[in-house]
Coordinates of C-alpha atoms in Angstrom, one line a residue:
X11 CA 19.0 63.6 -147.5
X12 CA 15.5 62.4 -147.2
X13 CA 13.3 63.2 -144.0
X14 CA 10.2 62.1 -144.9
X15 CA 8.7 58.3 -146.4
X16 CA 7.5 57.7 -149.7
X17 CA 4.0 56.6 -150.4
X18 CA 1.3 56.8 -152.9
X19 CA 3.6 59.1 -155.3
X20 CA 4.2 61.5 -152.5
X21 CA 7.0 62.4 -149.7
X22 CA 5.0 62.1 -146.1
X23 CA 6.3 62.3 -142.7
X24 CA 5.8 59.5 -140.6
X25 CA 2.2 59.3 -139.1
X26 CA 4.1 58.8 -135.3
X27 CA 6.5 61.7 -136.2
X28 CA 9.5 59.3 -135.3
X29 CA 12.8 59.3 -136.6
X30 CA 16.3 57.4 -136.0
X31 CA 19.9 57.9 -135.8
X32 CA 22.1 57.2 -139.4
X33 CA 25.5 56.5 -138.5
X34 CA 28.9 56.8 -140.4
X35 CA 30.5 53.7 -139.9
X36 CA 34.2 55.4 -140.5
X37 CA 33.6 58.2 -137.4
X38 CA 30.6 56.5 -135.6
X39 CA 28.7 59.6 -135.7
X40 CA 25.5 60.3 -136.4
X41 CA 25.0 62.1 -139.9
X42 CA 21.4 62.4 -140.7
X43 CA 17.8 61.4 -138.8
X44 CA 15.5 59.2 -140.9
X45 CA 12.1 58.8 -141.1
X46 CA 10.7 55.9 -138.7
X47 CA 7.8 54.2 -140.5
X48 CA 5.6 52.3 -137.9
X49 CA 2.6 49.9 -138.3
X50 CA 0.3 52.5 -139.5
X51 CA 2.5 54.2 -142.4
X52 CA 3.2 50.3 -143.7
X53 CA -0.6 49.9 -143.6
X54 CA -0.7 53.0 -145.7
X55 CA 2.1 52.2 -147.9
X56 CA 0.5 48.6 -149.0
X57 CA -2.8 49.9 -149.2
X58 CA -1.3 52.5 -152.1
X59 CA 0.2 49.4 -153.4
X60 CA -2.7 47.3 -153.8
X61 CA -4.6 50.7 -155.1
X62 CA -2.4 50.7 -157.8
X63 CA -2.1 47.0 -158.6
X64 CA -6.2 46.8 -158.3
X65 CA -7.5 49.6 -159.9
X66 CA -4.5 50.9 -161.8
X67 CA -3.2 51.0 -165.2
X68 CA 0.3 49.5 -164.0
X69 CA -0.4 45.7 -164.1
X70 CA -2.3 46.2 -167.5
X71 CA 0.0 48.0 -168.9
X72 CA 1.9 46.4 -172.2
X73 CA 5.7 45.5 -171.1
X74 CA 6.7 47.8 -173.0
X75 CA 5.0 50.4 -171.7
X76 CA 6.4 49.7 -168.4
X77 CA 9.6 49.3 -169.9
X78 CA 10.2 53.0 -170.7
X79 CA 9.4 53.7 -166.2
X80 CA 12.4 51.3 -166.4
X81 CA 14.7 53.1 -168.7
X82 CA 14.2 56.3 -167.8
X83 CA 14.5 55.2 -163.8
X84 CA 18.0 54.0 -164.9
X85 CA 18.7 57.2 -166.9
X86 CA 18.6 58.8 -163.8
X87 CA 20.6 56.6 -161.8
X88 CA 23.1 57.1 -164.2
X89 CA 23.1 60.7 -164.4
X90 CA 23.2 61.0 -160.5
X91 CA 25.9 58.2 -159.7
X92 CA 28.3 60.3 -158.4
X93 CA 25.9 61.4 -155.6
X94 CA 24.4 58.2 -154.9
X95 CA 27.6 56.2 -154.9
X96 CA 28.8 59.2 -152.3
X97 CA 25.6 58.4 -150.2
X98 CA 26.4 54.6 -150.2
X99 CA 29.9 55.4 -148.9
X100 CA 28.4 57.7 -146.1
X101 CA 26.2 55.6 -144.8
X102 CA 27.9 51.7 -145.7
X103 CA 31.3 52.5 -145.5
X104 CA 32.6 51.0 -148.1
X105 CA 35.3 52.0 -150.5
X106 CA 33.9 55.2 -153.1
X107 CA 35.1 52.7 -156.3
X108 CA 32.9 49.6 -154.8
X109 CA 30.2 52.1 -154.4
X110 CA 30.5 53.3 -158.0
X111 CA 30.2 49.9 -159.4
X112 CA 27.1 49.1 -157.3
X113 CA 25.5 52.0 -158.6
X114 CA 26.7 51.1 -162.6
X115 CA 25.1 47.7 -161.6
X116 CA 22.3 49.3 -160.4
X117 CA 21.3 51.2 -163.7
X118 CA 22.2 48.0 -165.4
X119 CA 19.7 46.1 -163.4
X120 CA 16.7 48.5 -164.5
X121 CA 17.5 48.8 -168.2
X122 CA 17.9 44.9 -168.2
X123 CA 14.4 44.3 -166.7
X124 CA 13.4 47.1 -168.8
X125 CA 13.9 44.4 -171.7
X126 CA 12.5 41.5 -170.0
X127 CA 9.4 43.1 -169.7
X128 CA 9.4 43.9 -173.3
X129 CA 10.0 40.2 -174.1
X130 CA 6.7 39.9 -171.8
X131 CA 4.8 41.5 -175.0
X132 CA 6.1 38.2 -176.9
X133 CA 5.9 35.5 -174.6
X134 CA 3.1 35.9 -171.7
X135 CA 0.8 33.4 -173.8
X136 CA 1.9 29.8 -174.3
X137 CA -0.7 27.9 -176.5
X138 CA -0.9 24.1 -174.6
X139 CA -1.6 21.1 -176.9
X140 CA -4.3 19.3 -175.6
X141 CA -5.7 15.6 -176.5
X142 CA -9.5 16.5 -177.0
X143 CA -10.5 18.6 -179.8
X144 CA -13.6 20.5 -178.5
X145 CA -11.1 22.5 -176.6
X146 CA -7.8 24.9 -176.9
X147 CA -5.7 26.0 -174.2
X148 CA -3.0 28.3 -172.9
X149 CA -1.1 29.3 -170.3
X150 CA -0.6 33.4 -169.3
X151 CA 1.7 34.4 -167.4
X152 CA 0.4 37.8 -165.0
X153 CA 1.9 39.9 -162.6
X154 CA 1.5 38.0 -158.8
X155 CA 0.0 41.7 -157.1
X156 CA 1.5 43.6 -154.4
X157 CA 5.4 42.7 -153.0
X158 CA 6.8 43.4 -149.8
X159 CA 10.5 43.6 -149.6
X160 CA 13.3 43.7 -147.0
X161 CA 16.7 44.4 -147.8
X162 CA 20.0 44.7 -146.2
X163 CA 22.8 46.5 -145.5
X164 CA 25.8 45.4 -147.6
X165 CA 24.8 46.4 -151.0
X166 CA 22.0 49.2 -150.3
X167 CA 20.9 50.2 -153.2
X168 CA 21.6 47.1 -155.6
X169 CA 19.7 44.8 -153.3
X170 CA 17.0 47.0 -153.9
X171 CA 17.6 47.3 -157.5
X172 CA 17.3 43.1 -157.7
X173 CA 14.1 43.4 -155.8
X174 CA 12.2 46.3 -157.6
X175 CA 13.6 46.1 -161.5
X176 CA 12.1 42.7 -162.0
X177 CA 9.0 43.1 -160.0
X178 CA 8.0 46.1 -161.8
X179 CA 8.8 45.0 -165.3
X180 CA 6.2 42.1 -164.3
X181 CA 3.6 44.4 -163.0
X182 CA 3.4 44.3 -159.7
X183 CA 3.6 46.9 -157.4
X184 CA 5.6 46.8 -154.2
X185 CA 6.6 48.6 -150.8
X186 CA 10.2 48.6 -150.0
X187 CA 11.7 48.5 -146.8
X188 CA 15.3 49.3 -146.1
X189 CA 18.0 48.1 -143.3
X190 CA 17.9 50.9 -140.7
X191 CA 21.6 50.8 -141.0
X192 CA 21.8 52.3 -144.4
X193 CA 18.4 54.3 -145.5
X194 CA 19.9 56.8 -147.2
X195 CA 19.8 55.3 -151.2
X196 CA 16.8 53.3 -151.1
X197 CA 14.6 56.3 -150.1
X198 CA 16.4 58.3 -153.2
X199 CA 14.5 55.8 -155.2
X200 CA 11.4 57.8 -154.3
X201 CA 12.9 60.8 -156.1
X202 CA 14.2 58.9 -159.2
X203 CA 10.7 57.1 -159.5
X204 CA 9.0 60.7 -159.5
X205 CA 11.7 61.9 -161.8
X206 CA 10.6 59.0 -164.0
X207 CA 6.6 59.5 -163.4
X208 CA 6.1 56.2 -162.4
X209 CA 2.0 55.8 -161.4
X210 CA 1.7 56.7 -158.0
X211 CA 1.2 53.6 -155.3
X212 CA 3.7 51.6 -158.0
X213 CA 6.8 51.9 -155.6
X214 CA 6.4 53.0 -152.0
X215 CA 9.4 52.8 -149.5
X216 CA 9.4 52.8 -146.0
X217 CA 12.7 53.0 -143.4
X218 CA 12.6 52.1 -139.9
X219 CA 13.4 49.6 -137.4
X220 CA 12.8 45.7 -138.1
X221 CA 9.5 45.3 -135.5
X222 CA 8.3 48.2 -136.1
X223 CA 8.3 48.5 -140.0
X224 CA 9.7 45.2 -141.3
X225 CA 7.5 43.0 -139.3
X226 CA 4.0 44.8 -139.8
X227 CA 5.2 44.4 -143.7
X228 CA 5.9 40.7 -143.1
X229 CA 2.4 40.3 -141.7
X230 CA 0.2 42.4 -143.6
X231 CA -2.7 40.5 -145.5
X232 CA -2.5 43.2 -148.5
X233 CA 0.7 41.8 -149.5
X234 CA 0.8 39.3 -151.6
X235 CA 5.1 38.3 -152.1
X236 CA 7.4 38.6 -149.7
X237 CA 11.1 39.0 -150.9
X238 CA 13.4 39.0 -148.5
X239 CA 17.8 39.1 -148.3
X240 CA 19.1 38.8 -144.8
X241 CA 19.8 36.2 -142.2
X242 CA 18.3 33.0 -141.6
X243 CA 16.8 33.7 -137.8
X244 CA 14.8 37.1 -139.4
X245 CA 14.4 35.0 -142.4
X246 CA 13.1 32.0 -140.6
X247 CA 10.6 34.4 -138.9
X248 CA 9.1 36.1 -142.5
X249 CA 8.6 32.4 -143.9
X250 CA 6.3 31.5 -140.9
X251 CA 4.6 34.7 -140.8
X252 CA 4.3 34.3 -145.1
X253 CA 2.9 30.8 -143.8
X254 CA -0.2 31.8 -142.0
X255 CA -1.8 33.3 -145.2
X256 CA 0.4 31.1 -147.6
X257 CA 2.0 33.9 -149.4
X258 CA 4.5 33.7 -151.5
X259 CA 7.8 34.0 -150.8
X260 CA 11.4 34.0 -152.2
X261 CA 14.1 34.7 -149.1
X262 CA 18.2 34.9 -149.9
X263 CA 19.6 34.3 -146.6
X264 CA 23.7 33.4 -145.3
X265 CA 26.1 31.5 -146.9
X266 CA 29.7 29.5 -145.7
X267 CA 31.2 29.3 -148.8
X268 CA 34.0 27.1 -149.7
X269 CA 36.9 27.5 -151.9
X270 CA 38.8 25.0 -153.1
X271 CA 42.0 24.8 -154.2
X272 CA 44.2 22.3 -155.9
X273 CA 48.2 21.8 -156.0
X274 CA 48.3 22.7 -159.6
X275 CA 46.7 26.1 -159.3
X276 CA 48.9 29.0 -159.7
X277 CA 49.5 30.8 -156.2
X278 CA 49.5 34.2 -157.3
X279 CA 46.2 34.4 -159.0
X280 CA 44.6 31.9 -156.0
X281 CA 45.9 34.4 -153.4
X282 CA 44.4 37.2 -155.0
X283 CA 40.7 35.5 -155.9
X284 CA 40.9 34.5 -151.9
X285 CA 41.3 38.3 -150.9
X286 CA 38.7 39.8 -153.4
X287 CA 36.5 36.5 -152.3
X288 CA 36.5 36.8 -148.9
X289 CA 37.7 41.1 -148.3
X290 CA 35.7 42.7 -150.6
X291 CA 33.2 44.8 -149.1
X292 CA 35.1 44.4 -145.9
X293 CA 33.7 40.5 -146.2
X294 CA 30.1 41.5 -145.7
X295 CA 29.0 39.6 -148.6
X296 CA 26.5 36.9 -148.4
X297 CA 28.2 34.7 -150.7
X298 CA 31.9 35.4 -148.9
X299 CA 34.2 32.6 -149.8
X300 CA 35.0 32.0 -146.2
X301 CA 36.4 28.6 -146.2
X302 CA 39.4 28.0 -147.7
X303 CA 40.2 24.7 -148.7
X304 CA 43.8 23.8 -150.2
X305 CA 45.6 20.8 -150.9
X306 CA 48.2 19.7 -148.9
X307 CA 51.4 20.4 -151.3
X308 CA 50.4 23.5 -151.8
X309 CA 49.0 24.6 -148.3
X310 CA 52.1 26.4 -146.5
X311 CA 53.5 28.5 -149.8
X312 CA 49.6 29.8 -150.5
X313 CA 49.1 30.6 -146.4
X314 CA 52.7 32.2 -146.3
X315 CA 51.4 34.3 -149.5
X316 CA 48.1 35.1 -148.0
X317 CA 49.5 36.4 -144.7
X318 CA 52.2 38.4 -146.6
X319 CA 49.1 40.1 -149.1
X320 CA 46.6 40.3 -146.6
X321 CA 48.8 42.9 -144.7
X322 CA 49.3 45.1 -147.4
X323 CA 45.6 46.0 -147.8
X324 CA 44.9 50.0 -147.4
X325 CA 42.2 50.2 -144.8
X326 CA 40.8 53.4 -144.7
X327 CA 37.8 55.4 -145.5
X328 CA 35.8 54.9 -148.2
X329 CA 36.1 58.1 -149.7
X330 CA 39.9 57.8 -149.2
X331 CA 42.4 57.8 -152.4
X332 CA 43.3 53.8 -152.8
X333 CA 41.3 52.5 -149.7
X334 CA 40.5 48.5 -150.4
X335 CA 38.9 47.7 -147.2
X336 CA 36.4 50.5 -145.5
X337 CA 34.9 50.0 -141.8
X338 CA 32.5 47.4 -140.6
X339 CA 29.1 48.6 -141.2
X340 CA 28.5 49.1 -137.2
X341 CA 29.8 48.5 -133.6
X342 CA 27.9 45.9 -132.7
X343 CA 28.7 44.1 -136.4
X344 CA 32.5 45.0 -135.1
X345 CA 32.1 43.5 -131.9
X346 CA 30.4 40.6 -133.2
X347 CA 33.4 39.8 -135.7
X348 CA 36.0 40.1 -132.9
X349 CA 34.1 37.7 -130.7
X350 CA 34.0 35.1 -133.9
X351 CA 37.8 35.3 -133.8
X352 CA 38.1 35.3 -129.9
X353 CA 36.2 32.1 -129.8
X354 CA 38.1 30.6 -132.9
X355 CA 41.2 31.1 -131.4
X356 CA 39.9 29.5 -127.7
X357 CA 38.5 26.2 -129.9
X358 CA 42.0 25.5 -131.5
X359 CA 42.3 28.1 -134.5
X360 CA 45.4 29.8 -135.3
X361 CA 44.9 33.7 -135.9
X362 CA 48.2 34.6 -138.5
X363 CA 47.3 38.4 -139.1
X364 CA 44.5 40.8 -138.8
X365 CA 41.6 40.6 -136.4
X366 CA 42.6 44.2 -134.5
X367 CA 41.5 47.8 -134.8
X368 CA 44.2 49.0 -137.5
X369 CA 46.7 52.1 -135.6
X370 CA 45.7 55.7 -136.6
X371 CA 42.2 55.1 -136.9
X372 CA 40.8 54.7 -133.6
X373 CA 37.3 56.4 -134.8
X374 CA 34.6 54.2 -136.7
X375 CA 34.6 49.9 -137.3
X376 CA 37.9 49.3 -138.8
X377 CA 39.5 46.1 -138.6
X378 CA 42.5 44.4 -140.5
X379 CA 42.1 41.6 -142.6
X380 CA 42.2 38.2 -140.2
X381 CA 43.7 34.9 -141.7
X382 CA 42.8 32.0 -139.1
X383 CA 44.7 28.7 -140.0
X384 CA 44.3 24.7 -138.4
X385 CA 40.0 26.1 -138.0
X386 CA 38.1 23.0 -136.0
X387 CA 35.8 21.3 -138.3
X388 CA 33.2 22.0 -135.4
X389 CA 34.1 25.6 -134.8
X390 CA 31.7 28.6 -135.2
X391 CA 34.2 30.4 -137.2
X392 CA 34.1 27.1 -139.8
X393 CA 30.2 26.4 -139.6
X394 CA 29.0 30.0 -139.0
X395 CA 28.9 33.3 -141.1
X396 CA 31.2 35.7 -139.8
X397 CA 30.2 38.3 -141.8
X398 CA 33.2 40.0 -141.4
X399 CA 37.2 40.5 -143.3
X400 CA 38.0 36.9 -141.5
X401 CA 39.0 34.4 -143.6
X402 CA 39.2 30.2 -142.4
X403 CA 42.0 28.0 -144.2
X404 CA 42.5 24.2 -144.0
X405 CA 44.4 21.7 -145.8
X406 CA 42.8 19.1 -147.8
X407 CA 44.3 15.6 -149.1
X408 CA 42.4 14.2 -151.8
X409 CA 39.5 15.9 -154.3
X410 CA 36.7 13.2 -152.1
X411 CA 37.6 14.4 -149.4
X412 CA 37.5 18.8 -150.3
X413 CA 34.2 17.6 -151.8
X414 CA 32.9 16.2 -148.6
X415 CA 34.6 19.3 -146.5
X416 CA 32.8 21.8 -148.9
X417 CA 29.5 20.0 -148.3
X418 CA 29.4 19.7 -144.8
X419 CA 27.6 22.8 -144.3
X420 CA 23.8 23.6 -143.5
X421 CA 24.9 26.6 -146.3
X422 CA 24.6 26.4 -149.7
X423 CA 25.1 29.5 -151.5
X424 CA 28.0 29.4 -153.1
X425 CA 31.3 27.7 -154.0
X426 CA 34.4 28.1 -155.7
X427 CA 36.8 25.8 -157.1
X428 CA 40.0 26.5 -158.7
X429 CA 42.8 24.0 -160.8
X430 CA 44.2 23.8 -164.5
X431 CA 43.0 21.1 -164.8
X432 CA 39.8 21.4 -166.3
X433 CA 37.8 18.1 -166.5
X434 CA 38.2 18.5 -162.5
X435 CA 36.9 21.0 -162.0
X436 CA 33.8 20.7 -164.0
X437 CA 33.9 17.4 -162.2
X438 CA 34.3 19.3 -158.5
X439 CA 31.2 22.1 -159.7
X440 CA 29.0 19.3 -160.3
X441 CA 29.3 18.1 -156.9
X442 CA 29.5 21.2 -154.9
X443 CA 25.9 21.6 -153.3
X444 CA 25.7 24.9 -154.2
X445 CA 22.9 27.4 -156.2
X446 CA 26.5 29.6 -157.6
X447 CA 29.4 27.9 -158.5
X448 CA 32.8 29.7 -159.4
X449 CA 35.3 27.7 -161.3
X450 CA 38.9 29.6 -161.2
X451 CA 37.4 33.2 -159.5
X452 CA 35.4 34.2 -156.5
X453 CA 32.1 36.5 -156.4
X454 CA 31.7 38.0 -160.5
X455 CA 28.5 38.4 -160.3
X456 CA 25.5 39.3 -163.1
X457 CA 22.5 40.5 -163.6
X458 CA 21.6 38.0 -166.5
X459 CA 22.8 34.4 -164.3
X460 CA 20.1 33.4 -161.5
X461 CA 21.5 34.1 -158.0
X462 CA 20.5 31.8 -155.0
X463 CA 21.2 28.5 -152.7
X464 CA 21.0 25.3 -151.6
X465 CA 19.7 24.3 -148.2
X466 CA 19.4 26.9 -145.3
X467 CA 21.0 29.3 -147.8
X468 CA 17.2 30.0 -148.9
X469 CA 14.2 29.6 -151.4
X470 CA 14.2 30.6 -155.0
X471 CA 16.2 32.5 -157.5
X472 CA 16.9 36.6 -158.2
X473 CA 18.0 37.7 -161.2
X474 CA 18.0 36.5 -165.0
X475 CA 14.8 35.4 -166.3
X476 CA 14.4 33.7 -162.9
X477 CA 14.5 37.0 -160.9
X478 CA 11.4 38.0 -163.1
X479 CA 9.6 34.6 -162.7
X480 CA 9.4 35.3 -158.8
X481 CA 7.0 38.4 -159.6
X482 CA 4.7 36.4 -162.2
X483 CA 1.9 33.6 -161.6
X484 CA 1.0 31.3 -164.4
X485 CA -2.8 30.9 -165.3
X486 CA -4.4 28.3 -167.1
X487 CA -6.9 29.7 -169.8
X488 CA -9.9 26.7 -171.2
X489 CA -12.1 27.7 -174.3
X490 CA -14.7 25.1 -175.6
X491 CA -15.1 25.5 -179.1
X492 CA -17.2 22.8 -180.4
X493 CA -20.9 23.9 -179.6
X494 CA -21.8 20.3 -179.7
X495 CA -23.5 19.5 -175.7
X496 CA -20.7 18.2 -173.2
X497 CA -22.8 15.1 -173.0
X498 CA -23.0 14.6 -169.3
X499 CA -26.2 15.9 -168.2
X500 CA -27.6 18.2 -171.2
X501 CA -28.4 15.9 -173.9

């Protein structure tokens, strides 16, 4: 494991010396120290950056060019899985299969940047028609300069993957910073990019805590993007900081999502898209679909088969044989989630199953599975993310009125919708106010389809061509060619 930050193409060791505490969320014990970037080391890291954007070959580079950094940066990855999907387990806590298929979805992210930036070779130039002869014009898109971003927790090394694949294939350069909570894959990026011999100052990554690394990153005047995926409050405070020297910014922030479900859906196949919606990842998923919504005929048979499922989930370990749901990430994120229910349950809610530490595994952030029925509209637990295995269900009547439930949110990530009848629900998606809607599923996600919300849920899109527009700026290039005078003041 990595003691030491990664700037300017080299392993350093913080200029303070400090270090922090990694934790296993599954025993609560400490497993490794990490380097504790302050103010000066991020000063150091975006000054390599803006080196290398400035005065390197990076940002000039053809796509292609930049392409083979990609591919040979998701090479590794995919030679090392094993070991990095081990290292997600260790310090997430999640499940070693989940971790495995972040990691596929890792590589894939890199090789499928790796092509978009070829594509760049075709289509950076856009001639524009214009109405007056004596001139021609196009439009070029170029790389935007040096990125800051700040990642989280619950997907490690993908979030990072979304963040760094598309800004380098654009040609930026950037300095990553990690959630101190799970450091341990984001700073093997350093070794995959020297593995790859990607130009040194293109990719620097600094851990450590939120003021003393994150901030000094969200305020620096050498950065020129900030990209951000966390909560709204932390999110709130990197869009006024981006403010005071209008940078730009792109933040993905918390969601509330809905799920809606019709009488003439099948219950089997809506019980299990509400447990892999909402338990996946032990429901420390941005885009969770926390809210349940089903129609009234259907209601008690779908709750009844909930309950009965949701209890038979193996919690356990992530690198346990079969586990489905590992621990919470950390204690406080555990006693956070038990307050959520506490309070749902004092405003009205009824808790059905779950909730509690499971028996026999008294070490680490387990918790089963909670089901909370009859939610107040005006509840935490219904407004709030959870960010936790705690699922809300309430009945519906008529499709106005699941519409209007769904929407009444200050969220807008994401929504699902599930019937056979499919006019409806083509009808219900276009009136979710949502940036992802799901129409019979929950949370398949890919790299190719733009990911991002509505509302509070934040600004812009990852992913797709979108992901790479977030890295580009568009200039406007003017050529006179008529030689004849302008006619205004030479004559």
């Amino acid at each position: 494991m990595r003691t030491q930050l990664f700037i300017d193409g080299r392993w350093t060791t913080p200029l303070e010396g400090g270090s922090f505490d990694v934790l296993d969320p599954a025993t609560g014990k400490v497993i490794h120290r990490a380097p504790a970037a302050t103010a000066v080391d991020v000063d150091a890291a975006v000054r390599a950056a803006r080196r290398a954007f400035d005065e390197g070959p990076w940002p000039r580079m053809k796509g292609a060019q930049r392409a083979r950094y990609l591919r040979a940066m998701a090479a590794s990855v995919r030679r090392r899985l094993e070991e990095l999907a081990t290292l997600e387990v260790l310090d997430n806590g999640k499940p070693l299969p989940e971790a495995r298929w972040d990691i596929g979805d890792v590589a894939g992210c890199f090789e499928y940047y790796a092509t978009l930036a070829e594509e760049l070779d075709n289509h950076d130039i856009e001639p524009i028609a214009l109405p007056d002869p004596r001139f021609v014009s196009k439009a070029v898109r170029e790389p935007l300069g040096v990125a800051g971003a700040i990642i989280p927790w619950n997907f490690p090394l993908l979030m990072a993957a979304w963040k760094v694949a598309p800004a380098l294939a654009a040609g930026c350069t950037m300095v990553l910073k990690p959630s101190e909570l799970t450091p341990l894959t984001a700073l093997e990026l350093g070794a995959i990019a020297q593995e790859a011999d990607l130009p040194a100052g293109v990719l620097n990554i600094v851990t450590g805590l939120g003021p003393d690394a994150g901030q000094p990153l969200s305020e620096h005047p050498g950065v020129d993007k900030l990209a951000f995926t966390g909560s709204v409050p932390t999110g709130a405070k990197i869009m006024a900081s981006a403010a005071r020297d209008i940078k730009n910014i792109s933040l993905e922030l918390g969601g509330k999502s809905p799920f809606l479900i019709f009488e003439d859906s099948d219950i089997e196949k809506a019980v299990e898209w509400i447990l892999f919606g909402i338990f996946w990842n032990q429901g420390q998923v941005c885009s969770a679909t926390s809210r349940v919504l089903v129609q009234d005929a259907l209601h008690d048979r779908l709750v009844a088969r909930l309950v009965e499922e949701a209890r038979k989930i193996k919690i356990a370990p992530g690198m346990t044989e079969g586990a489905l749901l590992g621990p919470l990430i950390s204690h406080g994120q555990f006693l956070k989630v038990r307050a959520a229910i506490d309070t749902a349950c004092t405003e009205g809610a009824k808790l059905l199953c779950g909730g509690v530490r499971p028996l026999g595994l008294e070490q680490g952030y387990f918790m089963e599975p909670a089901v909370l029925v009859d939610v107040p509209l005006d509840s935490q637990a219904w407004r709030e993310e959870i960010f936790g295995p705690v699922v809300c269900v309430r009945r519906f009547d008529t499709e106005a009125q699941a519409v209007a439930l769904a929407n009444d949110s200050r969220f807008g990530l994401a929504a699902a919708v599930m019937s056979s009848d499919d006019e409806r629900t083509e009808r219900v998606a276009s009136r979710l106010r949502a940036g992802i809607v799901w129409i019979n599923c929950s949370q398949p996600t890919f790299t190719e389809a733009p990911w991002g919300g509505y509302k509070q849920s934040g600004i812009g899109r990852e992913l797709g061509r979108w992901g790479l527009d977030n890295y580009l700026e568009t200039k406007q290039i003017t050529r006179l060619v008529d030689d004849k005078p302008w006619g205004w003041y030479i004559k």
